[in-house]
Amino acid sequence: MEPALEVARLRVRFGETLVLDGLSFAVERGTTLGIIGPNGAGKTALFRALIGALPHDGTLRWAEGTRIGYVPQKLDVERDLPITAAELLAAKCRVAGADPGEAVHAFGHVGLAPAAASMPIGSLSGGQFQRLLVAFALIGRPNVLLFDEPMAGVDEAGQESLGETIHDIQRMHGLTLLLISHDISVVYRYADNVLCLGHGVPCFGPPREMLTGERLAELYGGPLHYHVHDP
Amino acid sequence: MTLDPGGLGLELAMAVAAGLVGCFAVLRRMTLAADAMSHVALPGIGLALLFRLQPLLGALATLLLGTLLIWGIERRTRLPIDTVVGVVFSAALAVGSLLTSGEELIDALFGGAGKVSGLQSALGAAAALAVIAFVLASRDRLVVSLISPDIARTSGIRVAALDLAFLVAFSLTVALGLRFLGVLLMGSLIIIPAATAKRLAGSLRSMFAISVAIAVASATAGTFLGAALHRPPGPIAILVASAFFLVSLPRRRRA
């Protein structure tokens, strides 16, 4: 079967700086790719190239019929923005031509309390807002999810449950998930393959081979302490 | 001075358009840019008077040209829109004031209550309706791209085209209000009602309603009080809008 995404010799520049150079990998349908690397390694640039927001060279091929649900890195939303959570999801339903019922479904799916629907999005907590963005991404029946640090700004207990929620949704609907995360243990637990961006040549492979102490030290330019939960 | 029903109808339609366009101008953090942008009409008015053309046509021409210019500069340089507009269009005010003189300049800057022809009223009303229809029909796409242009892209929204359409709607609204408010004050009728509504509203729906209500109330008060006090309507309309804003300051909104 055709992979969900094929990337070959991808090259992205910011002005004179080469952010990504000669990047090649493929993502099978229904699998999770974890993307790790230090700040400035080009993780977000990769996502932005994948959605067509950044010019690039090389091959970047999505399978036919790909519908992307995207959660960008922590958004800076004004605290006094008078748009309610329900209004935001309803807007997405109409833009995506989705049934309004999908908004209600997505809302429940990510574990947001019904009372949060009528709250202005600026007054939601960090965790609630990230859950809302995940719900937003799920509307329009995407088959690929691109999540850029979806747990950023969420407290530790919330991270655990949001991680589980994302994993459940991905498995239940057979979605392809590309997940950027600073949390190596999350990547270890959920990813089928890992793409490491950073110092040296990018590496790609299953977590057990990619997430060794040696490789991580090389990637982050120093020893890294992390805790692996066995699946 | 007698009140002109055609002119009044046009003012009300313009106020509704200003209230709606203003909501997204404020939400897109274009508050200062919106004000400066209205100044670009002045060189157009100056040039039109110089060549004995209809001033509004000159204003509309430079407004649309200015819109394309800031859209292009913003896309190429990725500078914040406030910076681009601030730099480019303060210069427009300078050029405009050199081209326009005397009483014409005062009218162009602060507006007046002159009579409008039937054709002008009809064209103005059509333009106001077009702006209102655009904002209402595009509100979902505007909301999504406001939250994140990248999310908007993955939702199938053509962000650059939408940005341009919004700026054109904004310019058209400025042009509609020029006769009434002038280039210095028109930006304020777009921004102040929406900024007040943002403080008071707890949802987009209520923000639209409050902003339109304040814009219409201010424009109407400007017209009637102006006629009664023998003063131009524009400054009175803006004072009324500012009073609404001041009253909204101590109130912290919503549940």
XYZ file of N, CA, C and O in Angstrom, chain B residues 71-234:
656
model
N -0.458 44.897 1.411
C -0.611 43.443 1.308
C 0.664 42.840 0.723
O 1.208 41.871 1.234
N 1.177 43.496 -0.330
C 2.389 43.010 -0.986
C 3.597 43.098 -0.065
O 4.359 42.137 0.075
N 3.755 44.256 0.608
C 4.927 44.436 1.486
C 4.861 43.441 2.648
O 5.842 42.806 3.006
N 3.672 43.277 3.221
C 3.526 42.372 4.367
C 3.889 40.940 3.966
O 4.561 40.220 4.694
N 3.439 40.538 2.784
C 3.715 39.174 2.319
C 5.199 38.956 2.038
O 5.755 37.914 2.339
N 5.832 39.970 1.456
C 7.245 39.819 1.070
C 8.172 39.912 2.264
O 9.167 39.201 2.345
N 7.868 40.836 3.192
C 8.825 41.092 4.268
C 8.443 40.430 5.575
O 9.257 40.302 6.469
N 7.173 40.002 5.703
C 6.678 39.419 6.954
C 6.811 40.385 8.132
O 6.928 39.968 9.280
N 6.849 41.684 7.843
C 6.832 42.670 8.925
C 5.428 42.723 9.498
O 4.465 42.457 8.786
N 5.275 43.091 10.780
C 3.916 43.240 11.311
C 3.174 44.329 10.537
O 3.781 45.319 10.118
N 1.870 44.131 10.381
C 1.093 45.044 9.545
C 1.124 46.473 10.089
O 1.159 47.436 9.320
N 1.193 46.605 11.432
C 1.261 47.939 12.025
C 2.490 48.708 11.531
O 2.425 49.887 11.234
N 3.617 48.006 11.455
C 4.860 48.647 11.013
C 4.742 49.097 9.562
O 5.052 50.240 9.220
N 4.274 48.186 8.715
C 4.176 48.491 7.286
C 3.259 49.680 7.064
O 3.615 50.656 6.384
N 2.071 49.618 7.664
C 1.098 50.682 7.452
C 1.583 51.988 8.056
O 1.508 53.046 7.440
N 2.114 51.895 9.261
C 2.583 53.091 9.951
C 3.596 53.859 9.123
O 3.504 55.078 8.967
N 4.560 53.137 8.570
C 5.621 53.805 7.820
C 5.102 54.339 6.487
O 5.274 55.519 6.158
N 4.437 53.481 5.726
C 4.057 53.875 4.364
C 3.001 54.973 4.372
O 3.079 55.942 3.608
N 2.019 54.867 5.262
C 0.871 55.741 5.090
C 0.862 57.012 5.908
O 0.067 57.903 5.647
N 1.772 57.127 6.832
C 1.931 58.442 7.432
C 2.490 59.372 6.361
O 2.165 60.559 6.302
N 3.329 58.806 5.476
C 3.863 59.581 4.355
C 2.729 60.043 3.447
O 2.756 61.164 2.910
N 1.716 59.192 3.293
C 0.587 59.545 2.429
C -0.126 60.787 2.954
O -0.561 61.655 2.182
N -0.225 60.879 4.275
C -0.886 62.037 4.890
C -0.100 63.312 4.556
O -0.667 64.361 4.233
N 1.233 63.192 4.606
C 2.082 64.337 4.304
C 1.903 64.766 2.848
O 1.699 65.956 2.558
N 1.933 63.801 1.937
C 1.758 64.118 0.510
C 0.389 64.740 0.291
O 0.239 65.754 -0.390
N -0.623 64.140 0.906
C -1.991 64.609 0.727
C -2.184 66.036 1.190
O -2.851 66.837 0.525
N -1.568 66.382 2.340
C -1.790 67.737 2.853
C -1.065 68.768 1.990
O -1.451 69.934 1.955
N -0.016 68.336 1.262
C 0.638 69.266 0.332
C -0.235 69.488 -0.906
O -0.215 70.554 -1.510
N -0.984 68.455 -1.299
C -1.793 68.539 -2.518
C -3.134 69.234 -2.292
O -3.734 69.752 -3.216
N -3.641 69.207 -1.060
C -4.961 69.752 -0.770
C -4.764 71.063 -0.002
O -3.801 71.206 0.721
N -5.708 71.999 -0.186
C -5.480 73.266 0.520
C -6.763 73.830 1.130
O -7.867 73.463 0.726
N -6.609 74.713 2.098
C -7.685 75.516 2.680
C -8.863 74.709 3.177
O -8.709 73.703 3.856
N -10.058 75.178 2.813
C -11.289 74.587 3.322
C -11.462 73.143 2.861
O -11.974 72.295 3.582
N -10.984 72.918 1.608
C -11.067 71.550 1.078
C -10.317 70.584 1.993
O -10.736 69.458 2.214
N -9.178 71.061 2.517
C -8.364 70.201 3.388
C -9.126 69.888 4.671
O -9.164 68.748 5.123
N -9.748 70.912 5.250
C -10.507 70.697 6.486
C -11.627 69.690 6.251
O -11.826 68.755 7.032
N -12.361 69.849 5.108
C -13.438 68.906 4.792
C -12.883 67.503 4.601
O -13.470 66.518 5.052
N -11.754 67.427 3.895
C -11.167 66.107 3.626
C -10.696 65.454 4.924
O -10.816 64.247 5.101
N -10.191 66.272 5.856
C -9.665 65.710 7.102
C -10.771 65.312 8.076
O -10.695 64.273 8.724
N -11.802 66.166 8.184
C -12.804 65.923 9.236
C -14.208 65.624 8.712
O -15.114 65.370 9.492
N -14.409 65.684 7.387
C -15.716 65.389 6.820
C -16.644 66.573 6.926
O -16.352 67.586 7.554
N -17.804 66.448 6.260
C -18.795 67.506 6.289
C -20.156 66.889 6.071
O -20.264 65.671 5.939
N -21.194 67.677 6.053
C -22.532 67.100 5.917
C -23.163 67.498 4.592
O -24.337 67.802 4.517
N -22.391 67.502 3.521
C -22.896 67.902 2.205
C -23.970 66.953 1.698
O -24.110 65.837 2.168
N -24.748 67.426 0.714
C -25.817 66.597 0.143
C -25.218 65.567 -0.810
O -24.226 65.836 -1.482
N -25.817 64.393 -0.843
C -25.346 63.390 -1.808
C -26.409 63.188 -2.884
O -27.605 63.291 -2.619
N -25.951 62.906 -4.116
C -26.887 62.669 -5.213
C -27.499 61.280 -5.068
O -26.997 60.433 -4.324
N -28.587 61.040 -5.813
C -29.253 59.733 -5.778
C -28.308 58.630 -6.193
O -28.266 57.555 -5.584
N -27.526 58.917 -7.236
C -26.596 57.906 -7.743
C -25.530 57.565 -6.699
O -25.226 56.395 -6.455
N -25.029 58.635 -6.054
C -24.013 58.420 -5.018
C -24.568 57.561 -3.878
O -23.902 56.656 -3.394
N -25.812 57.875 -3.477
C -26.438 57.097 -2.396
C -26.566 55.642 -2.790
O -26.265 54.741 -2.000
N -27.026 55.415 -4.042
C -27.248 54.037 -4.482
C -25.923 53.282 -4.537
O -25.822 52.143 -4.055
N -24.897 53.900 -5.104
C -23.594 53.234 -5.207
C -23.015 52.966 -3.822
O -22.491 51.882 -3.539
N -23.139 53.981 -2.954
C -22.622 53.843 -1.597
C -23.325 52.720 -0.852
O -22.684 51.903 -0.192
N -24.651 52.671 -0.977
C -25.412 51.631 -0.279
C -25.015 50.256 -0.798
O -24.873 49.300 -0.020
N -24.814 50.155 -2.127
C -24.422 48.861 -2.708
C -23.062 48.438 -2.155
O -22.857 47.264 -1.789
N -22.137 49.399 -2.059
C -20.803 49.073 -1.550
C -20.889 48.658 -0.079
O -20.242 47.686 0.339
N -21.711 49.379 0.702
C -21.853 49.033 2.124
C -22.436 47.625 2.273
O -21.962 46.829 3.091
N -23.449 47.317 1.445
C -24.051 45.978 1.519
C -23.029 44.905 1.140
O -22.998 43.827 1.733
N -22.185 45.231 0.143
C -21.168 44.262 -0.276
C -20.201 43.980 0.877
O -19.837 42.823 1.126
N -19.815 45.041 1.601
C -18.891 44.858 2.731
C -19.552 44.012 3.823
O -18.961 43.065 4.357
N -20.819 44.350 4.130
C -21.549 43.612 5.173
C -21.663 42.134 4.779
O -21.388 41.229 5.577
N -22.033 41.898 3.520
C -22.192 40.511 3.042
C -20.856 39.771 3.113
O -20.796 38.609 3.523
N -19.768 40.459 2.750
C -18.453 39.812 2.776
C -18.094 39.377 4.205
O -17.683 38.245 4.430
N -18.258 40.301 5.165
C -17.843 39.965 6.540
C -18.689 38.806 7.078
O -18.158 37.861 7.670
N -20.007 38.870 6.834
C -20.866 37.808 7.375
C -20.565 36.468 6.704
O -20.492 35.433 7.360
N -20.356 36.500 5.370
C -20.113 35.243 4.653
C -18.728 34.680 4.959
O -18.529 33.469 4.891
N -17.765 35.548 5.284
C -16.388 35.071 5.494
C -16.038 34.936 6.957
O -14.883 34.679 7.285
N -16.993 35.127 7.864
C -16.609 35.207 9.275
C -15.951 33.924 9.774
O -15.008 33.987 10.563
N -16.391 32.773 9.279
C -15.782 31.524 9.749
C -14.330 31.439 9.298
O -13.444 31.081 10.079
N -14.094 31.773 8.034
C -12.717 31.720 7.524
C -11.853 32.766 8.221
O -10.686 32.523 8.524
N -12.441 33.942 8.492
C -11.685 34.991 9.192
C -11.335 34.546 10.615
O -10.226 34.790 11.094
N -12.278 33.875 11.278
C -12.024 33.409 12.650
C -10.900 32.375 12.656
O -9.959 32.460 13.452
N -10.981 31.401 11.743
C -9.972 30.336 11.737
C -8.590 30.908 11.408
O -7.593 30.578 12.061
N -8.514 31.834 10.447
C -7.189 32.356 10.090
C -6.662 33.315 11.150
O -5.465 33.529 11.277
N -7.583 33.869 11.939
C -7.184 34.716 13.072
C -6.482 33.883 14.150
O -5.498 34.309 14.743
N -6.995 32.674 14.400
C -6.409 31.802 15.413
C -5.022 31.344 14.962
O -4.061 31.391 15.713
N -4.912 30.906 13.723
C -3.607 30.510 13.192
C -3.683 30.387 11.674
O -4.474 29.587 11.167
N -2.869 31.158 10.949
C -2.868 31.036 9.486
C -2.501 29.625 9.033
O -3.021 29.151 8.011
N -1.650 28.936 9.798
C -1.267 27.574 9.395
C -2.435 26.602 9.537
O -2.648 25.744 8.693
N -3.206 26.744 10.616
C -4.403 25.906 10.760
C -5.355 26.222 9.605
O -5.958 25.330 9.018
N -5.477 27.512 9.273
C -6.381 27.906 8.192
C -5.965 27.227 6.889
O -6.807 26.697 6.158
N -4.661 27.211 6.629
C -4.160 26.571 5.404
C -4.560 25.112 5.355
O -5.031 24.621 4.330
N -4.365 24.389 6.473
C -4.699 22.959 6.456
C -6.210 22.747 6.434
O -6.664 21.660 6.145
N -6.994 23.796 6.696
C -8.451 23.673 6.614
C -8.935 24.060 5.212
O -10.132 24.191 4.991
N -7.997 24.292 4.292
C -8.378 24.588 2.907
C -8.678 26.058 2.646
O -9.283 26.393 1.624
N -8.285 26.941 3.561
C -8.549 28.374 3.369
C -7.370 28.998 2.631
O -6.212 28.748 2.978
N -7.665 29.803 1.611
C -6.578 30.505 0.906
C -6.311 31.800 1.671
O -6.992 32.804 1.490
N -5.321 31.733 2.552
C -5.108 32.788 3.541
C -4.746 34.135 2.892
O -5.296 35.172 3.253
N -3.830 34.100 1.912
C -3.391 35.361 1.295
C -4.562 36.047 0.599
O -4.743 37.267 0.701
N -5.372 35.264 -0.104
C -6.522 35.838 -0.818
C -7.527 36.411 0.180
O -8.112 37.478 -0.041
N -7.720 35.702 1.289
C -8.656 36.174 2.310
C -8.156 37.479 2.943
O -8.932 38.417 3.163
N -6.845 37.555 3.211
C -6.258 38.780 3.776
C -6.509 39.957 2.843
O -6.893 41.047 3.279
N -6.272 39.731 1.546
C -6.454 40.814 0.576
C -7.925 41.240 0.532
O -8.232 42.439 0.551
N -8.817 40.257 0.509
C -10.252 40.576 0.452
C -10.656 41.398 1.674
O -11.423 42.361 1.575
N -10.105 41.037 2.842
C -10.453 41.786 4.056
C -9.940 43.224 3.968
O -10.648 44.171 4.318
N -8.710 43.400 3.482
C -8.153 44.751 3.371
C -8.960 45.594 2.375
O -9.170 46.790 2.590
N -9.411 44.959 1.291
C -10.236 45.690 0.317
C -11.559 46.105 0.973
O -12.007 47.248 0.826
N -12.174 45.195 1.714
C -13.425 45.521 2.411
C -13.196 46.676 3.380
O -14.021 47.586 3.515
N -12.049 46.646 4.044
C -11.696 47.707 4.991
C -11.574 49.054 4.267
O -12.143 50.068 4.695
N -10.832 49.059 3.135
C -10.632 50.298 2.368
C -11.957 50.855 1.863
O -12.181 52.056 1.865
N -12.805 49.929 1.414
C -14.109 50.341 0.893
C -14.918 51.014 2.009
O -15.583 52.031 1.796
N -14.831 50.472 3.202
C -15.557 51.043 4.333
C -15.029 52.441 4.652
O -15.801 53.364 4.930
N -13.700 52.590 4.604
C -13.103 53.908 4.839
C -13.634 54.894 3.794
O -14.074 56.006 4.126
N -13.613 54.470 2.518
C -14.068 55.358 1.437
C -15.516 55.780 1.660
O -15.888 56.936 1.434
N -16.342 54.835 2.135
C -17.767 55.127 2.351
C -17.974 56.208 3.404
O -18.930 56.987 3.332
N -17.079 56.228 4.385
C -17.275 57.156 5.485
C -16.575 58.492 5.294
O -16.719 59.393 6.132
N -15.825 58.654 4.206
C -15.005 59.860 4.062
C -15.812 61.149 4.033
O -15.456 62.144 4.660
N -16.936 61.128 3.278
C -17.712 62.353 3.139
C -18.231 62.794 4.512
O -18.265 63.965 4.851
N -18.590 61.795 5.306
C -19.210 62.042 6.597
C -18.174 62.376 7.681
O -18.347 63.299 8.476
N -17.064 61.619 7.683
C -16.117 61.732 8.795
C -14.728 62.261 8.434
O -13.981 62.664 9.315
N -14.373 62.192 7.149
C -13.044 62.649 6.766
C -11.963 61.615 7.054
O -12.187 60.660 7.796
N -10.779 61.839 6.479
C -9.725 60.828 6.580
C -9.155 60.671 7.989
O -8.672 59.610 8.355
N -9.228 61.729 8.797
C -8.643 61.611 10.139
C -9.539 60.837 11.082
O -9.076 60.172 11.994
N -10.859 60.938 10.875
C -11.776 60.362 11.863
C -12.395 59.030 11.447
O -12.893 58.290 12.285
N -12.375 58.702 10.141
C -13.091 57.505 9.703
C -12.518 56.236 10.341
O -13.250 55.339 10.731
N -11.195 56.187 10.434
C -10.585 55.003 11.071
C -11.156 54.782 12.465
O -11.365 53.649 12.894
N -11.466 55.893 13.157
C -11.964 55.778 14.536
C -13.365 55.187 14.591
O -13.691 54.475 15.528
N -14.211 55.475 13.571
C -15.559 54.892 13.614
C -15.491 53.382 13.351
O -16.397 52.640 13.718
N -14.415 52.944 12.718
C -14.254 51.501 12.510
C -13.708 50.859 13.794
O -14.158 49.785 14.197
N -12.761 51.539 14.435
C -12.045 50.910 15.552
C -12.748 51.057 16.907
O -12.855 50.091 17.667
N -13.239 52.268 17.238
C -13.733 52.490 18.614
C -14.942 51.606 18.956
O -14.942 50.963 20.008
N -15.970 51.521 18.086
C -17.092 50.639 18.459
C -16.651 49.187 18.643
O -17.083 48.516 19.589
N -15.755 48.713 17.771
C -15.312 47.314 17.875
C -14.452 47.108 19.122
O -14.565 46.080 19.800
N -13.602 48.099 19.439
C -12.758 47.970 20.631
C -13.630 47.957 21.888
O -13.354 47.224 22.840
N -14.696 48.769 21.888
C -15.625 48.782 23.020
C -16.327 47.427 23.119
O -16.441 46.840 24.205
N -16.783 46.929 21.964
C -17.505 45.650 21.940
C -16.606 44.523 22.429
O -17.045 43.614 23.127
N -15.315 44.592 22.089
C -14.395 43.525 22.504
C -14.317 43.458 24.027
O -14.213 42.389 24.616
N -14.380 44.624 24.674
C -14.330 44.656 26.139
C -15.591 44.074 26.765
O -15.550 43.496 27.833
N -16.720 44.299 26.090
C -17.996 43.932 26.711
C -18.486 42.538 26.330
O -19.217 41.912 27.082
N -18.100 42.062 25.139
C -18.714 40.838 24.624
C -18.049 39.589 25.176
O -16.863 39.600 25.502
N -18.834 38.525 25.275
C -18.306 37.232 25.695
C -18.312 36.229 24.560
O -17.930 35.084 24.726
N -18.780 36.661 23.384
C -18.789 35.778 22.220
C -18.691 36.644 20.969
O -18.905 37.860 21.030
N -18.358 36.027 19.862
C -18.218 36.780 18.613
C -19.554 37.393 18.196
O -19.634 38.518 17.726
N -20.603 36.584 18.390
C -21.950 37.048 18.053
C -22.288 38.338 18.797
O -22.761 39.301 18.204
N -22.025 38.353 20.098
C -22.368 39.552 20.856
C -21.411 40.694 20.515
O -21.796 41.856 20.525
N -20.172 40.383 20.158
C -19.248 41.435 19.751
C -19.771 42.130 18.488
O -19.776 43.358 18.393
N -20.229 41.342 17.512
C -20.818 41.918 16.288
C -21.973 42.852 16.650
O -22.054 43.975 16.174
N -22.878 42.353 17.488
C -24.093 43.106 17.807
C -23.747 44.417 18.510
O -24.257 45.489 18.139
N -22.866 44.355 19.508
C -22.520 45.562 20.279
C -21.795 46.567 19.390
O -22.082 47.768 19.395
N -20.861 46.072 18.583
C -20.071 46.961 17.729
C -20.972 47.688 16.724
O -20.865 48.910 16.543
N -21.857 46.955 16.081
C -22.761 47.575 15.103
C -23.680 48.583 15.805
O -23.875 49.707 15.312
N -24.193 48.205 16.963
C -25.104 49.112 17.679
C -24.396 50.425 18.027
O -24.955 51.519 17.843
N -23.149 50.334 18.504
C -22.423 51.559 18.890
C -22.087 52.396 17.655
O -22.217 53.627 17.672
N -21.678 51.745 16.564
C -21.334 52.490 15.342
C -22.562 53.223 14.811
O -22.488 54.414 14.449
N -23.705 52.535 14.793
C -24.935 53.156 14.274
C -25.384 54.288 15.209
O -25.733 55.387 14.752
N -25.349 54.039 16.514
C -25.773 55.076 17.470
C -24.874 56.307 17.358
O -25.359 57.454 17.379
N -23.558 56.100 17.197
C -22.634 57.223 17.110
C -22.868 58.031 15.838
O -22.892 59.267 15.868
N -23.036 57.329 14.713
C -23.242 58.027 13.436
C -24.547 58.816 13.469
O -24.614 59.965 13.013
N -25.592 58.188 14.020
C -26.894 58.862 14.083
C -26.808 60.092 14.984
O -27.288 61.176 14.643
N -26.160 59.922 16.137
C -26.014 61.053 17.055
C -25.227 62.171 16.381
O -25.563 63.356 16.526
N -24.196 61.805 15.632
C -23.387 62.796 14.922
C -24.241 63.606 13.965
O -24.176 64.849 13.937
N -25.076 62.928 13.214
C -25.910 63.604 12.222
C -26.915 64.549 12.881
O -27.005 65.716 12.528
N -27.669 64.030 13.857
C -28.745 64.842 14.443
C -28.203 65.940 15.361
O -28.631 67.084 15.272
N -27.243 65.585 16.206
C -26.677 66.619 17.086
C -25.929 67.663 16.271
O -25.999 68.865 16.553
N -25.226 67.188 15.219
C -24.484 68.112 14.354
C -25.435 69.118 13.721
O -25.167 70.327 13.690
N -26.583 68.602 13.218
C -27.558 69.482 12.569
C -28.120 70.484 13.597
O -28.271 71.679 13.317
N -28.414 69.984 14.803
C -29.000 70.851 15.831
C -27.999 71.907 16.304
O -28.372 73.050 16.585
N -26.735 71.534 16.398
C -25.731 72.453 16.960
C -24.962 73.211 15.880
O -24.028 73.954 16.186
N -25.348 72.974 14.610
C -24.639 73.589 13.469
C -23.146 73.285 13.504
O -22.303 74.169 13.409
N -22.854 72.020 13.714
C -21.455 71.569 13.739
C -21.316 70.398 12.764
O -22.299 69.712 12.485
N -20.103 70.116 12.260
C -19.945 68.940 11.394
C -20.256 67.655 12.174
O -19.974 67.568 13.375
N -20.853 66.660 11.513
C -21.297 65.449 12.213
C -20.143 64.544 12.674
O -20.256 63.872 13.707
N -19.037 64.530 11.908
C -17.954 63.567 12.175
C -17.402 63.637 13.584
O -17.412 62.635 14.316
